Coordinates of C-alpha atoms and ligand atoms in Angstrom, one line a residue:
X1 CA 85.3 -107.3 -71.6
X2 CA 84.6 -104.8 -74.1
X3 CA 88.2 -104.2 -74.9
X4 CA 89.2 -107.9 -75.4
X5 CA 86.2 -108.3 -77.8
X6 CA 87.4 -105.3 -79.6
X7 CA 91.0 -106.7 -79.8
X8 CA 89.5 -109.9 -81.2
X9 CA 87.5 -108.2 -83.8
X10 CA 90.6 -106.0 -84.6
X11 CA 92.4 -109.3 -85.7
X12 CA 89.3 -110.7 -87.4
X13 CA 88.9 -107.8 -89.7
X14 CA 92.4 -107.0 -90.9
X15 CA 94.7 -109.9 -90.4
X16 CA 98.1 -108.6 -89.7
X17 CA 98.9 -108.9 -93.4
X18 CA 101.4 -106.3 -94.3
X19 CA 101.8 -104.5 -97.6
X20 CA 103.5 -107.0 -99.9
X21 CA 107.0 -105.4 -100.6
X22 CA 106.5 -105.7 -104.4
X23 CA 103.1 -103.8 -104.0
X24 CA 104.9 -101.4 -101.8
X25 CA 107.3 -100.5 -104.5
X26 CA 104.7 -99.7 -106.9
X27 CA 102.9 -97.6 -104.4
X28 CA 106.2 -95.9 -103.5
X29 CA 106.9 -94.9 -107.1
X30 CA 103.5 -93.2 -107.3
X31 CA 104.1 -91.3 -104.2
X32 CA 107.7 -90.2 -105.5
X33 CA 106.0 -88.7 -108.7
X34 CA 103.4 -87.0 -106.6
X35 CA 105.7 -85.2 -104.4
X36 CA 108.1 -83.9 -107.1
X37 CA 104.9 -82.7 -109.0
X38 CA 104.0 -81.1 -105.7
X39 CA 107.2 -79.3 -105.4
X40 CA 107.1 -77.9 -108.9
X41 CA 103.4 -77.1 -108.6
X42 CA 103.9 -74.9 -105.3
X43 CA 106.8 -73.1 -106.8
X44 CA 104.5 -72.0 -109.6
X45 CA 102.0 -70.8 -107.0
X46 CA 104.3 -68.4 -105.1
X47 CA 105.5 -66.9 -108.5
X48 CA 101.9 -66.1 -109.4
X49 CA 101.2 -64.7 -105.9
X50 CA 104.1 -62.4 -105.9
X51 CA 103.7 -61.4 -109.5
X52 CA 100.0 -60.4 -108.9
X53 CA 101.0 -58.5 -105.8
X54 CA 103.5 -56.5 -108.0
X55 CA 106.3 -57.7 -105.8
X56 CA 108.2 -59.4 -108.7
X57 CA 107.9 -59.2 -112.4
X58 CA 108.1 -62.4 -114.5
X59 CA 111.0 -62.7 -116.9
X60 CA 110.0 -62.3 -120.6
X61 CA 110.3 -65.9 -121.3
X62 CA 107.9 -67.0 -118.5
X63 CA 104.2 -66.2 -119.0
X64 CA 101.6 -65.8 -116.2
X65 CA 99.1 -68.2 -117.9
X66 CA 101.9 -70.6 -118.4
X67 CA 102.8 -70.9 -114.6
X68 CA 99.1 -70.8 -113.7
X69 CA 98.6 -73.9 -115.9
X70 CA 101.6 -75.6 -114.6
X71 CA 100.4 -74.9 -110.9
X72 CA 97.0 -76.2 -111.6
X73 CA 97.9 -79.3 -113.6
X74 CA 100.8 -80.4 -111.3
X75 CA 98.9 -79.9 -108.1
X76 CA 95.2 -80.6 -109.0
X77 CA 95.8 -83.3 -111.4
X78 CA 99.3 -84.9 -111.1
X79 CA 99.9 -84.7 -107.3
X80 CA 96.4 -85.7 -106.5
X81 CA 96.2 -88.7 -108.8
X82 CA 99.6 -90.2 -108.2
X83 CA 99.3 -90.1 -104.4
X84 CA 95.9 -91.5 -104.5
X85 CA 96.8 -94.5 -106.7
X86 CA 99.9 -95.0 -104.3
X87 CA 97.4 -95.1 -101.3
X88 CA 95.1 -97.4 -103.2
X89 CA 97.9 -100.0 -104.3
X90 CA 99.3 -100.1 -100.7
X91 CA 95.8 -100.3 -99.0
X92 CA 94.6 -103.0 -101.4
X93 CA 97.6 -105.0 -100.8
X94 CA 97.2 -104.6 -97.0
X95 CA 93.5 -105.5 -97.0
X96 CA 93.0 -107.9 -99.8
X97 CA 96.4 -109.7 -99.9
X98 CA 99.2 -109.3 -102.4
X99 CA 98.4 -108.6 -106.1
X100 CA 99.1 -111.4 -108.5
X101 CA 102.0 -110.8 -110.7
X102 CA 99.6 -110.2 -113.7
X103 CA 97.7 -107.6 -111.8
X104 CA 100.8 -106.0 -110.5
X105 CA 102.3 -105.7 -114.0
X106 CA 98.9 -104.0 -115.1
X107 CA 99.5 -101.7 -112.2
X108 CA 103.0 -100.8 -113.5
X109 CA 101.7 -100.5 -117.1
X110 CA 99.1 -98.0 -115.8
X111 CA 101.6 -96.1 -113.9
X112 CA 104.1 -95.8 -116.7
X113 CA 101.3 -94.7 -119.3
X114 CA 100.2 -92.1 -116.9
X115 CA 103.6 -90.8 -116.3
X116 CA 104.3 -90.6 -120.0
X117 CA 101.2 -88.7 -120.5
X118 CA 102.2 -86.4 -117.5
X119 CA 105.7 -85.7 -119.1
X120 CA 104.1 -84.9 -122.5
X121 CA 101.6 -82.4 -121.2
X122 CA 104.1 -80.8 -118.7
X123 CA 106.6 -80.4 -121.6
X124 CA 104.1 -78.5 -123.6
X125 CA 103.1 -76.4 -120.6
X126 CA 106.9 -75.6 -119.7
X127 CA 107.5 -74.7 -123.4
X128 CA 104.5 -72.4 -123.4
X129 CA 102.6 -74.4 -125.9
X130 CA 99.7 -75.1 -123.6
X131 CA 99.0 -72.2 -121.5
X132 CA 95.3 -73.1 -121.4
X133 CA 95.0 -73.5 -117.5
X134 CA 94.1 -76.7 -115.9
X135 CA 90.6 -76.8 -117.1
X136 CA 92.0 -76.2 -120.8
X137 CA 88.9 -74.4 -121.8
X138 CA 88.0 -74.1 -125.4
X139 CA 88.4 -71.8 -127.4
X140 CA 91.9 -71.6 -125.8
X141 CA 93.9 -74.0 -128.0
X142 CA 97.0 -76.0 -126.8
X143 CA 99.5 -77.9 -128.9
X144 CA 98.0 -81.3 -129.9
X145 CA 100.8 -83.2 -128.0
X146 CA 99.2 -81.6 -124.8
X147 CA 95.9 -83.3 -125.7
X148 CA 97.6 -86.7 -126.5
X149 CA 99.4 -86.3 -123.1
X150 CA 96.1 -85.9 -121.3
X151 CA 94.7 -88.8 -123.0
X152 CA 97.4 -91.2 -121.9
X153 CA 97.2 -89.6 -118.4
X154 CA 93.6 -90.7 -118.2
X155 CA 94.0 -94.0 -120.0
X156 CA 96.8 -94.9 -117.7
X157 CA 94.6 -94.4 -114.7
X158 CA 92.0 -96.6 -116.3
X159 CA 94.6 -99.4 -116.7
X160 CA 95.9 -99.1 -113.2
X161 CA 92.2 -98.9 -112.1
X162 CA 91.4 -102.1 -113.8
X163 CA 94.2 -103.8 -111.7
X164 CA 92.8 -102.4 -108.5
X165 CA 89.1 -103.5 -109.4
X166 CA 90.2 -107.0 -110.5
X167 CA 91.9 -107.4 -107.2
X168 CA 88.9 -106.4 -105.2
X169 CA 86.4 -108.6 -107.2
X170 CA 88.8 -111.5 -107.0
X171 CA 88.7 -111.2 -103.3
X172 CA 85.0 -110.9 -103.3
X173 CA 84.7 -114.1 -105.3
X174 CA 87.0 -116.0 -102.9
X175 CA 84.9 -114.8 -100.0
X176 CA 81.3 -115.4 -101.0
X177 CA 78.8 -113.9 -98.5
X178 CA 81.4 -112.0 -96.5
X179 CA 81.3 -108.2 -96.3
X180 CA 84.1 -106.9 -98.4
X181 CA 86.8 -104.9 -96.6
X182 CA 85.8 -101.4 -96.3
X183 CA 89.1 -100.3 -97.9
X184 CA 88.3 -102.3 -101.1
X185 CA 84.6 -101.2 -101.1
X186 CA 85.6 -97.5 -100.9
X187 CA 88.3 -97.8 -103.5
X188 CA 85.9 -99.4 -105.9
X189 CA 83.2 -96.8 -105.5
X190 CA 86.0 -94.1 -106.2
X191 CA 87.4 -95.9 -109.2
X192 CA 84.0 -96.7 -110.9
X193 CA 83.1 -93.0 -110.5
X194 CA 86.6 -92.0 -111.9
X195 CA 86.2 -94.3 -114.9
X196 CA 82.5 -93.3 -115.7
X197 CA 83.3 -89.6 -115.3
X198 CA 86.5 -89.9 -117.3
X199 CA 84.5 -90.9 -120.4
X200 CA 83.3 -87.2 -120.7
X201 CA 86.7 -85.7 -120.8
X202 CA 87.9 -88.5 -123.2
X203 CA 84.9 -87.7 -125.5
X204 CA 85.8 -83.9 -125.6
X205 CA 89.5 -84.3 -125.9
X206 CA 89.6 -87.1 -128.5
X207 CA 86.3 -86.1 -130.3
X208 CA 86.6 -82.4 -130.3
X209 CA 90.0 -80.9 -129.1
X210 CA 92.5 -83.1 -130.8
X211 CA 91.0 -83.0 -134.3
X212 CA 90.7 -79.2 -133.8
X213 CA 94.4 -78.9 -132.6
X214 CA 95.5 -81.2 -135.6
X215 CA 93.6 -78.7 -138.0
X216 CA 91.1 -81.3 -139.0
X217 CA 88.3 -79.1 -138.0
X218 CA 88.3 -75.4 -138.2
X219 CA 86.0 -74.6 -135.2
X220 CA 84.9 -76.1 -131.9
X221 CA 81.5 -76.3 -130.1
X222 CA 82.6 -74.5 -127.0
X223 CA 79.5 -75.2 -124.8
X224 CA 79.5 -78.9 -125.7
X225 CA 83.3 -79.2 -124.9
X226 CA 82.8 -77.3 -121.6
X227 CA 79.8 -79.3 -120.7
X228 CA 81.7 -82.6 -121.4
X229 CA 84.6 -81.2 -119.4
X230 CA 82.3 -80.5 -116.3
X231 CA 80.6 -83.8 -116.7
X232 CA 84.1 -84.9 -115.7
X233 CA 85.1 -81.9 -113.7
X234 CA 82.9 -82.1 -110.8
X235 CA 83.3 -85.9 -110.1
X236 CA 87.1 -85.1 -110.3
X237 CA 86.8 -83.2 -107.1
X238 CA 85.2 -86.2 -105.5
X239 CA 87.9 -88.4 -106.9
X240 CA 90.0 -86.1 -104.8
X241 CA 87.9 -86.0 -101.6
X242 CA 86.7 -89.5 -101.4
X243 CA 90.3 -91.1 -100.8
X244 CA 90.7 -88.2 -98.2
X245 CA 87.4 -89.5 -96.6
X246 CA 88.8 -92.9 -96.7
X247 CA 91.6 -91.8 -94.5
X248 CA 89.1 -90.2 -92.2
X249 CA 86.8 -93.4 -92.1
X250 CA 89.5 -96.0 -92.0
X251 CA 92.8 -94.7 -90.6
X252 CA 91.9 -92.1 -88.1
X253 CA 89.8 -94.3 -85.9
X254 CA 92.8 -96.5 -85.5
X255 CA 95.2 -93.7 -84.9
X256 CA 92.8 -92.2 -82.2
X257 CA 92.7 -95.8 -80.6
X258 CA 89.2 -96.9 -81.6
X259 CA 86.9 -98.1 -84.4
X260 CA 84.7 -96.5 -86.9
X261 CA 81.2 -95.7 -85.7
X262 CA 79.3 -97.4 -88.5
X263 CA 80.4 -99.4 -91.5
X264 CA 76.9 -99.3 -93.2
X265 CA 76.8 -95.5 -93.1
X266 CA 80.3 -95.4 -94.5
X267 CA 79.2 -97.7 -97.3
X268 CA 76.0 -95.9 -97.9
X269 CA 77.9 -92.5 -98.2
X270 CA 80.2 -93.9 -100.9
X271 CA 77.2 -95.4 -102.8
X272 CA 75.5 -92.0 -102.8
X273 CA 78.8 -90.4 -104.1
X274 CA 78.8 -92.9 -107.0
X275 CA 75.1 -92.3 -107.7
X276 CA 75.0 -88.4 -107.5
X277 CA 78.7 -87.1 -108.3
X278 CA 78.3 -87.1 -112.2
X279 CA 74.9 -85.6 -113.1
X280 CA 75.7 -82.1 -111.5
X281 CA 78.4 -80.7 -113.7
X282 CA 76.1 -77.8 -114.7
X283 CA 76.8 -76.2 -111.3
X284 CA 80.0 -75.1 -112.8
X285 CA 78.1 -73.6 -115.7
X286 CA 75.1 -71.8 -114.0
X287 CA 76.2 -68.5 -115.8
X288 CA 77.0 -70.2 -119.1
X289 CA 74.8 -69.4 -122.2
X290 CA 73.5 -72.3 -124.2
X291 CA 72.0 -74.3 -121.4
X292 CA 68.4 -73.8 -120.4
X293 CA 67.5 -72.8 -116.9
X294 CA 65.4 -75.9 -116.5
X295 CA 68.4 -78.3 -116.7
X296 CA 70.6 -76.0 -114.7
X297 CA 67.7 -76.3 -112.0
X298 CA 67.7 -80.0 -112.2
X299 CA 71.4 -80.3 -111.7
X300 CA 71.4 -77.8 -108.9
X301 CA 68.8 -80.0 -107.0
X302 CA 71.1 -83.0 -107.7
X303 CA 74.1 -81.1 -106.5
X304 CA 72.3 -80.5 -103.2
X305 CA 71.7 -84.2 -103.0
X306 CA 75.3 -85.0 -103.3
X307 CA 76.0 -82.8 -100.4
X308 CA 74.2 -85.4 -98.2
X309 CA 77.0 -88.1 -98.2
X310 CA 79.4 -85.3 -97.0
X311 CA 77.1 -84.5 -94.2
X312 CA 76.8 -88.3 -93.3
X313 CA 80.7 -88.4 -93.2
X314 CA 80.7 -85.4 -90.9
X315 CA 78.3 -87.2 -88.5
X316 CA 80.3 -90.5 -88.8
X317 CA 83.5 -88.9 -87.9
X318 CA 82.1 -86.8 -85.1
X319 CA 80.5 -90.0 -83.7
X320 CA 83.7 -91.9 -84.0
X321 CA 85.6 -89.2 -82.1
X322 CA 83.1 -89.1 -79.4
X323 CA 82.7 -93.0 -79.1
X324 CA 86.5 -93.3 -78.8
X325 CA 87.1 -90.4 -76.5
X326 CA 84.4 -91.7 -74.1
X327 CA 85.7 -95.3 -74.2
X328 CA 89.0 -93.7 -73.0
X329 CA 87.3 -92.0 -70.2
X330 CA 86.2 -88.7 -71.7
X331 CA 83.5 -87.2 -69.3
X332 CA 81.0 -84.4 -69.8
X333 CA 79.7 -82.9 -73.0
X334 CA 83.1 -82.4 -74.7
X335 CA 85.5 -84.2 -72.4
X336 CA 86.0 -86.8 -75.1
X337 CA 87.9 -84.0 -77.2
X338 CA 90.7 -84.0 -74.7
X339 CA 91.3 -87.7 -75.4
X340 CA 92.2 -87.2 -79.0
X341 CA 95.9 -87.4 -79.9
X342 CA 96.4 -83.7 -80.7
X343 CA 100.3 -84.1 -80.9
X344 CA 100.2 -86.9 -83.4
X345 CA 100.6 -85.6 -87.0
X346 CA 98.9 -88.6 -88.5
X347 CA 95.7 -87.3 -86.6
X348 CA 96.2 -83.6 -86.5
X349 CA 96.9 -82.9 -90.2
X350 CA 93.8 -84.7 -91.3
X351 CA 91.9 -83.0 -88.5
X352 CA 92.7 -79.6 -89.6
X353 CA 91.6 -80.8 -93.1
X354 CA 88.2 -81.6 -91.6
X355 CA 87.8 -78.6 -89.5
X356 CA 88.6 -76.4 -92.6
X357 CA 86.2 -78.4 -94.6
X358 CA 83.3 -77.0 -92.6
X359 CA 83.6 -73.5 -94.1
X360 CA 85.0 -74.9 -97.3
X361 CA 82.0 -77.1 -98.0
X362 CA 79.6 -74.4 -96.8
X363 CA 81.3 -72.2 -99.5
X364 CA 80.3 -74.9 -101.9
X365 CA 76.7 -74.6 -101.0
X366 CA 76.9 -70.8 -101.7
X367 CA 78.4 -71.5 -105.1
X368 CA 75.6 -74.0 -106.0
X369 CA 72.9 -71.4 -105.1
X370 CA 72.0 -70.0 -108.4
X371 CA 71.5 -66.4 -107.5
X372 CA 74.8 -66.3 -105.4
X373 CA 76.6 -68.0 -108.1
X374 CA 75.8 -65.0 -110.3
X375 CA 77.9 -63.0 -107.7
X376 CA 80.8 -65.3 -107.2
X377 CA 81.2 -67.1 -110.7
X378 CA 84.6 -66.5 -112.3
X379 CA 85.8 -64.4 -109.4
X380 CA 88.6 -65.0 -106.9
X381 CA 85.9 -66.4 -104.6
X382 CA 86.0 -69.6 -106.6
X383 CA 89.9 -69.7 -106.3
X384 CA 89.5 -69.1 -102.6
X385 CA 87.0 -72.1 -102.4
X386 CA 89.1 -74.7 -104.1
X387 CA 92.3 -73.7 -102.2
X388 CA 90.5 -74.6 -98.9
X389 CA 88.7 -77.8 -100.4
X390 CA 91.3 -79.5 -102.5
X391 CA 94.2 -77.2 -101.4
X392 CA 93.7 -77.8 -97.7
X393 CA 91.2 -80.6 -96.7
X394 CA 92.5 -83.0 -99.3
X395 CA 96.2 -81.9 -99.1
X396 CA 96.5 -81.8 -95.3
X397 CA 94.8 -85.2 -95.2
X398 CA 97.4 -86.6 -97.7
X399 CA 100.1 -85.0 -95.7
X400 CA 99.0 -86.7 -92.6
X401 CA 98.7 -90.0 -94.5
X402 CA 102.3 -89.6 -95.8
X403 CA 103.8 -89.7 -92.4
X404 CA 102.7 -93.3 -92.0
X405 CA 102.2 -94.5 -95.7
X406 CA 105.8 -93.7 -96.7
X407 CA 107.3 -95.5 -93.6
X408 CA 104.9 -98.6 -94.4
X409 CA 106.1 -98.9 -98.0
X410 CA 109.8 -98.1 -97.4
X411 CA 110.2 -100.3 -94.3
X412 CA 111.1 -97.3 -92.2
X413 CA 109.7 -95.5 -88.9
X414 CA 108.2 -92.2 -88.1
X415 CA 110.5 -90.5 -85.6
X416 CA 109.5 -88.0 -83.0
X417 CA 111.5 -85.2 -84.7
X418 CA 109.6 -86.0 -88.0
X419 CA 106.3 -85.9 -86.2
X420 CA 107.2 -82.5 -84.7
X421 CA 108.3 -81.3 -88.3
X422 CA 104.9 -82.6 -89.5
X423 CA 103.1 -80.5 -86.8
X424 CA 104.9 -77.3 -87.8
X425 CA 104.1 -78.1 -91.4
X426 CA 100.4 -78.5 -90.7
X427 CA 100.3 -75.2 -88.7
X428 CA 102.2 -73.3 -91.3
X429 CA 100.0 -74.7 -94.1
X430 CA 96.9 -73.8 -92.1
X431 CA 97.9 -70.2 -91.3
X432 CA 99.2 -69.5 -94.8
X433 CA 96.1 -70.8 -96.3
X434 CA 93.8 -68.7 -94.0
X435 CA 95.6 -65.6 -95.1
X436 CA 95.6 -66.6 -98.9
X437 CA 92.2 -68.2 -99.1
X438 CA 90.5 -65.6 -97.0
X439 CA 91.8 -62.7 -99.0
X440 CA 90.8 -64.5 -102.2
X441 CA 87.2 -65.2 -100.8
X442 CA 86.8 -61.5 -99.9
X443 CA 88.4 -60.1 -103.1
X444 CA 86.0 -62.3 -105.1
X445 CA 83.0 -60.9 -103.2
X446 CA 84.1 -57.3 -104.2
X447 CA 84.2 -58.6 -107.9
X448 CA 88.0 -59.4 -108.5
X449 CA 88.0 -61.8 -111.5
X450 CA 89.9 -65.1 -111.7
X451 CA 92.1 -66.5 -114.4
X452 CA 93.6 -62.9 -115.1
X453 CA 97.2 -61.8 -115.0
X454 CA 96.0 -58.1 -114.8
X455 CA 94.4 -57.1 -111.6
X456 CA 94.0 -53.3 -111.4
X457 CA 93.5 -52.5 -115.1
X458 CA 95.7 -49.4 -115.0
X459 CA 94.4 -48.7 -111.4
X460 CA 90.9 -48.1 -112.7
X461 CA 88.8 -47.0 -109.7
X462 CA 86.3 -49.8 -110.2
X463 CA 89.1 -52.4 -110.1
X464 CA 90.8 -50.6 -107.1
X465 CA 87.4 -51.1 -105.2
X466 CA 88.0 -54.9 -105.3
X467 CA 91.1 -54.6 -103.1
X468 CA 89.8 -52.5 -100.1
X469 CA 91.0 -53.3 -96.6
X470 CA 93.9 -55.3 -95.3
X471 CA 92.2 -58.6 -95.9
X472 CA 91.2 -58.1 -99.6
X473 CA 94.5 -57.3 -100.8
X474 CA 97.1 -59.1 -103.1
X475 CA 99.7 -58.4 -100.4
X476 CA 97.8 -60.7 -98.1
X477 CA 97.4 -63.3 -100.8
X478 CA 101.2 -63.0 -101.3
X479 CA 102.0 -63.3 -97.6
X480 CA 99.8 -66.4 -97.4
X481 CA 101.4 -67.8 -100.4
X482 CA 105.0 -67.3 -99.1
X483 CA 103.9 -69.1 -95.8
X484 CA 102.4 -71.9 -97.8
X485 CA 105.5 -72.2 -99.9
X486 CA 107.7 -72.5 -96.8
X487 CA 105.2 -75.2 -95.5
X488 CA 105.3 -77.0 -98.8
X489 CA 109.1 -77.1 -99.0
X490 CA 109.2 -78.2 -95.5
X491 CA 106.6 -81.1 -96.5
X492 CA 108.9 -82.1 -99.4
X493 CA 111.8 -82.3 -96.8
X494 CA 109.6 -84.5 -94.7
X495 CA 108.8 -86.7 -97.7
X496 CA 112.6 -87.0 -98.7
X497 CA 113.5 -87.8 -95.1
X498 CA 110.8 -90.4 -94.7
X499 CA 111.5 -92.0 -98.0
X500 CA 115.3 -92.3 -97.8
X501 CA 116.7 -91.3 -94.4
X502 CA 114.3 -92.3 -91.7
X503 CA 115.5 -95.3 -89.4
X504 CA 114.7 -98.8 -90.8
X505 CA 111.8 -100.6 -89.0
X506 CA 108.4 -101.9 -89.3
X507 CA 105.5 -99.5 -89.4
X508 CA 101.8 -100.6 -89.3
X509 CA 99.4 -99.6 -91.8
X510 CA 96.8 -98.2 -89.4
X511 CA 93.2 -99.5 -90.2
X512 CA 90.2 -99.2 -87.9
X513 CA 89.2 -102.1 -85.7
X514 CA 86.0 -103.7 -86.8
X515 CA 83.0 -101.4 -86.5
X516 CA 80.1 -102.8 -84.5
X517 CA 77.8 -103.3 -87.5
X518 CA 80.5 -104.5 -89.8
X519 CA 79.0 -108.1 -90.3
X520 CA 75.4 -106.8 -90.4
X521 CA 75.8 -104.2 -93.1
X522 CA 72.9 -104.6 -95.5
X523 CA 74.2 -106.7 -98.4
X524 CA 72.4 -104.6 -100.9
X525 CA 75.1 -102.1 -100.4
X526 CA 77.5 -104.4 -102.2
X527 CA 75.2 -104.8 -105.2
X528 CA 77.4 -102.8 -107.6
X529 CA 75.4 -103.8 -110.7
X530 CA 72.4 -102.0 -109.2
X531 CA 74.4 -98.9 -108.2
X532 CA 76.1 -98.5 -111.6
X533 CA 72.7 -98.8 -113.3
X534 CA 71.1 -96.2 -111.3
X535 CA 74.2 -94.0 -111.8
X536 CA 73.8 -94.4 -115.5
X537 CA 70.1 -93.7 -115.5
X538 CA 70.6 -90.4 -113.6
X539 CA 73.3 -89.4 -116.0
X540 CA 71.0 -90.1 -119.0
X541 CA 68.3 -88.1 -117.4
X542 CA 70.4 -85.2 -116.4
X543 CA 72.5 -84.8 -119.8
X544 CA 70.7 -86.4 -122.7
X545 CA 68.4 -83.5 -123.8
X546 CA 70.8 -80.7 -123.0
X547 CA 73.7 -82.3 -124.9
X548 CA 71.3 -83.2 -127.8
X549 CA 70.3 -79.4 -127.9
X550 CA 74.0 -78.3 -127.9
X551 CA 74.6 -80.5 -130.9
X552 CA 71.5 -79.8 -133.1
X553 CA 71.5 -76.3 -132.3
X554 CA 75.3 -75.8 -132.3
X555 CA 76.4 -72.3 -133.0
X556 CA 79.1 -71.9 -135.7
X557 CA 82.4 -73.3 -134.1
X558 CA 84.6 -70.8 -132.5
X559 CA 88.0 -70.1 -133.9
X560 CA 91.2 -70.9 -131.8
X561 CA 92.5 -68.3 -129.3
X562 CA 96.0 -69.4 -128.9
X563 CA 98.1 -66.5 -130.2
X564 CA 97.0 -64.4 -127.3
X565 CA 98.7 -66.6 -124.8
X566 CA 101.8 -67.9 -126.8
Ligands
HAS1 FE1 83.5 -77.1 -105.0 C1 84.0 -75.0 -107.8 C2 80.1 -76.4 -105.2 C3 82.9 -79.5 -102.7 C4 86.7 -78.2 -105.5 N1 85.0 -76.7 -106.5 C5 85.0 -75.8 -107.5 C6 86.2 -75.8 -108.1 C7 87.1 -76.7 -107.5 C8 86.3 -77.2 -106.4 C9 88.4 -77.2 -107.8 O1 78.2 -75.2 -107.2 C10 86.7 -74.9 -109.2 C11 86.6 -75.4 -110.6 C12 87.1 -74.4 -111.7 O2 88.4 -74.3 -111.7 O3 86.3 -73.7 -112.0 N2 81.8 -77.8 -104.2 C13 80.5 -77.5 -104.4 C14 79.6 -78.2 -103.4 C15 80.5 -79.0 -102.7 C16 81.8 -78.8 -103.2 C17 78.1 -78.0 -103.3 N3 84.6 -78.5 -104.2 C18 84.2 -79.3 -103.2 C19 85.2 -80.2 -102.9 C20 86.3 -80.0 -103.7 C21 85.9 -78.8 -104.6 C22 85.1 -81.3 -101.9 C23 87.7 -80.5 -103.8 C24 88.3 -81.6 -103.1 N4 82.3 -75.9 -106.3 C25 80.9 -75.9 -106.2 C26 80.4 -75.0 -107.3 C27 81.5 -74.6 -108.0 C28 82.6 -75.2 -107.4 C29 79.0 -74.5 -107.6 C30 81.5 -73.7 -109.3 C31 81.6 -72.2 -108.9 C32 81.8 -71.5 -110.2 O4 80.8 -70.8 -110.5 O5 82.7 -71.6 -110.9 C33 79.9 -79.9 -101.6 O6 80.4 -81.2 -101.9 C34 80.3 -79.6 -100.2 C35 79.6 -80.4 -99.1 C36 80.4 -80.4 -97.9 C37 80.0 -79.8 -96.8 C38 80.8 -79.6 -95.5 C39 80.8 -81.0 -94.7 C40 81.8 -80.9 -93.5 C41 82.5 -82.1 -93.3 C42 83.7 -82.0 -92.2 C43 83.2 -82.2 -90.9 C44 84.2 -82.0 -89.9 C45 84.5 -82.9 -88.8 C46 85.5 -82.6 -87.9 C47 83.9 -84.3 -88.8 C48 78.6 -79.1 -96.7 C49 82.5 -83.3 -94.0 C50 85.4 -81.6 -87.0 C51 85.3 -82.1 -85.4 C52 85.4 -81.3 -84.5 C53 85.6 -81.8 -83.0 C54 85.1 -79.7 -84.6
CU2 CU1 81.6 -79.0 -108.8

């Protein structure tokens, strides 16, 4: 009986509407840009790892900070943003019906604007005019074209975001009183977060960095520009993780043959992310002068609040696994584990991302603890942290997604050999990252600094103490980096094969069957005006006084530091 009900609900929730081919094309162009940026970005990564280990020397025309900037921007900003928007456009077409011609055109305008911005910024980096790292911290100064490129990048995502949001609210208007599809609800929460957070980086780039780079101001208020950056920078990491969570919540239950444990819990988690992701940026500035302990303390408390939706996610996914495994006959305390599709890359890659997120997220709790932050801030520990958060949890989830998303939007099929290649890619990426990120964490604990081309400072004994033992060595980082590069090149091959050579055929966009509480989710969860209002109140509370303080008590502006890195 249960099974047949389930089947009925399955149809009820997501009619077998496919992704409209015209929407699929827009999604596909996003995925193509993402994977070419990915390939370029990982090549920068392996050069850094080999150079820092002393295995290679960089040619005179290639600077360490130049490839470090390229590596960070191409992977952390370009790869993530384009693949996320490709996922959003395909998923919104599947769950909310085809986009209107007008909204699809807006999507293309956004895509082209973001692409132009990407090319401008990347050109400045590749010509060594913007070796300012992906956080483009002042007082490091880049060419003004870099800042214009960044502005177009952000504005382009706002334009494409407007198309996606309009599509969602149009559906909501056409279906009064109905719970909105979870895909649209989660996309909307992520995009509202992204747009509100983007105002911070737009303010510092347009209001401070661009006039400074154009010589219109002769100094820059560094602490203000960094504060506005991190107002954006922390929600940036949630802009990466929330789409990965969407794959966990909405796709994985279908791939494992079941349904999401709870729709209300999923909606609540995304509302909490919207409320608490922005007023926490000071946890990236706990060691920074110019911000009082009180406001750092307030934003640290809010940081620990924003951990809660991730813990809700952990619970929901665990419960979904167990519920599905037991419905498939899993017995005893952990018998349900055996029922999970361990040989299916669409499940296994995201699962490895989840598993690694347990230590990765725990590392975040250590970062956010004021006293411990004093130990790890600006060390290789932080680099280890974000290589297993965004570099593994998010990246492996997006890898797993690619194995069905690309066939869906290109009208092809995932083959057994491709699945096998995907499993090898996942294992290689996981093993390589364990070596690399593990070594980075330990070196960081010993005190090894980040963002430096120099690592032993003429073999100074103090510096040499950072690299004691097999695991805290640049060689281990380099070994991990090489394994990761092999995995990355294999993933690029998988992408090319799936996009242009896999056999033609129909692939289903996998989406969970209707969760049991889908139609009884509290309506208040869909009250966007309320949530946006509360989010704004929290932002005003957490930032007004410290930013006012930074402006009225501004130190003399710092001169530029660009001759050091050109
Ligand atoms: Fe972080 C620095 C704190 C999460 C990325 N972080 C960074 C930087 C990046 C980054 C890029 O407080 C460096 C920026 C730069 O260049 O300077 N981070 C946190 C905290 C969290 C956190 C508290 N970070 C992330 C995520 C990222 C990311 C997610 C990318 C996607 N982070 C910090 C702090 C700093 C920082 C400081 C600044 C350090 C400094 O001084 O510079 C939390 O959101 C973490 C909550 C998550 C958990 C884990 C929950 C576990 C889950 C998986 C369950 C597994 C299942 C499957 C269900 C507590 C959800 C298992 C099933 C089985 C059957 C076993
Ligand atoms: Cu953060």
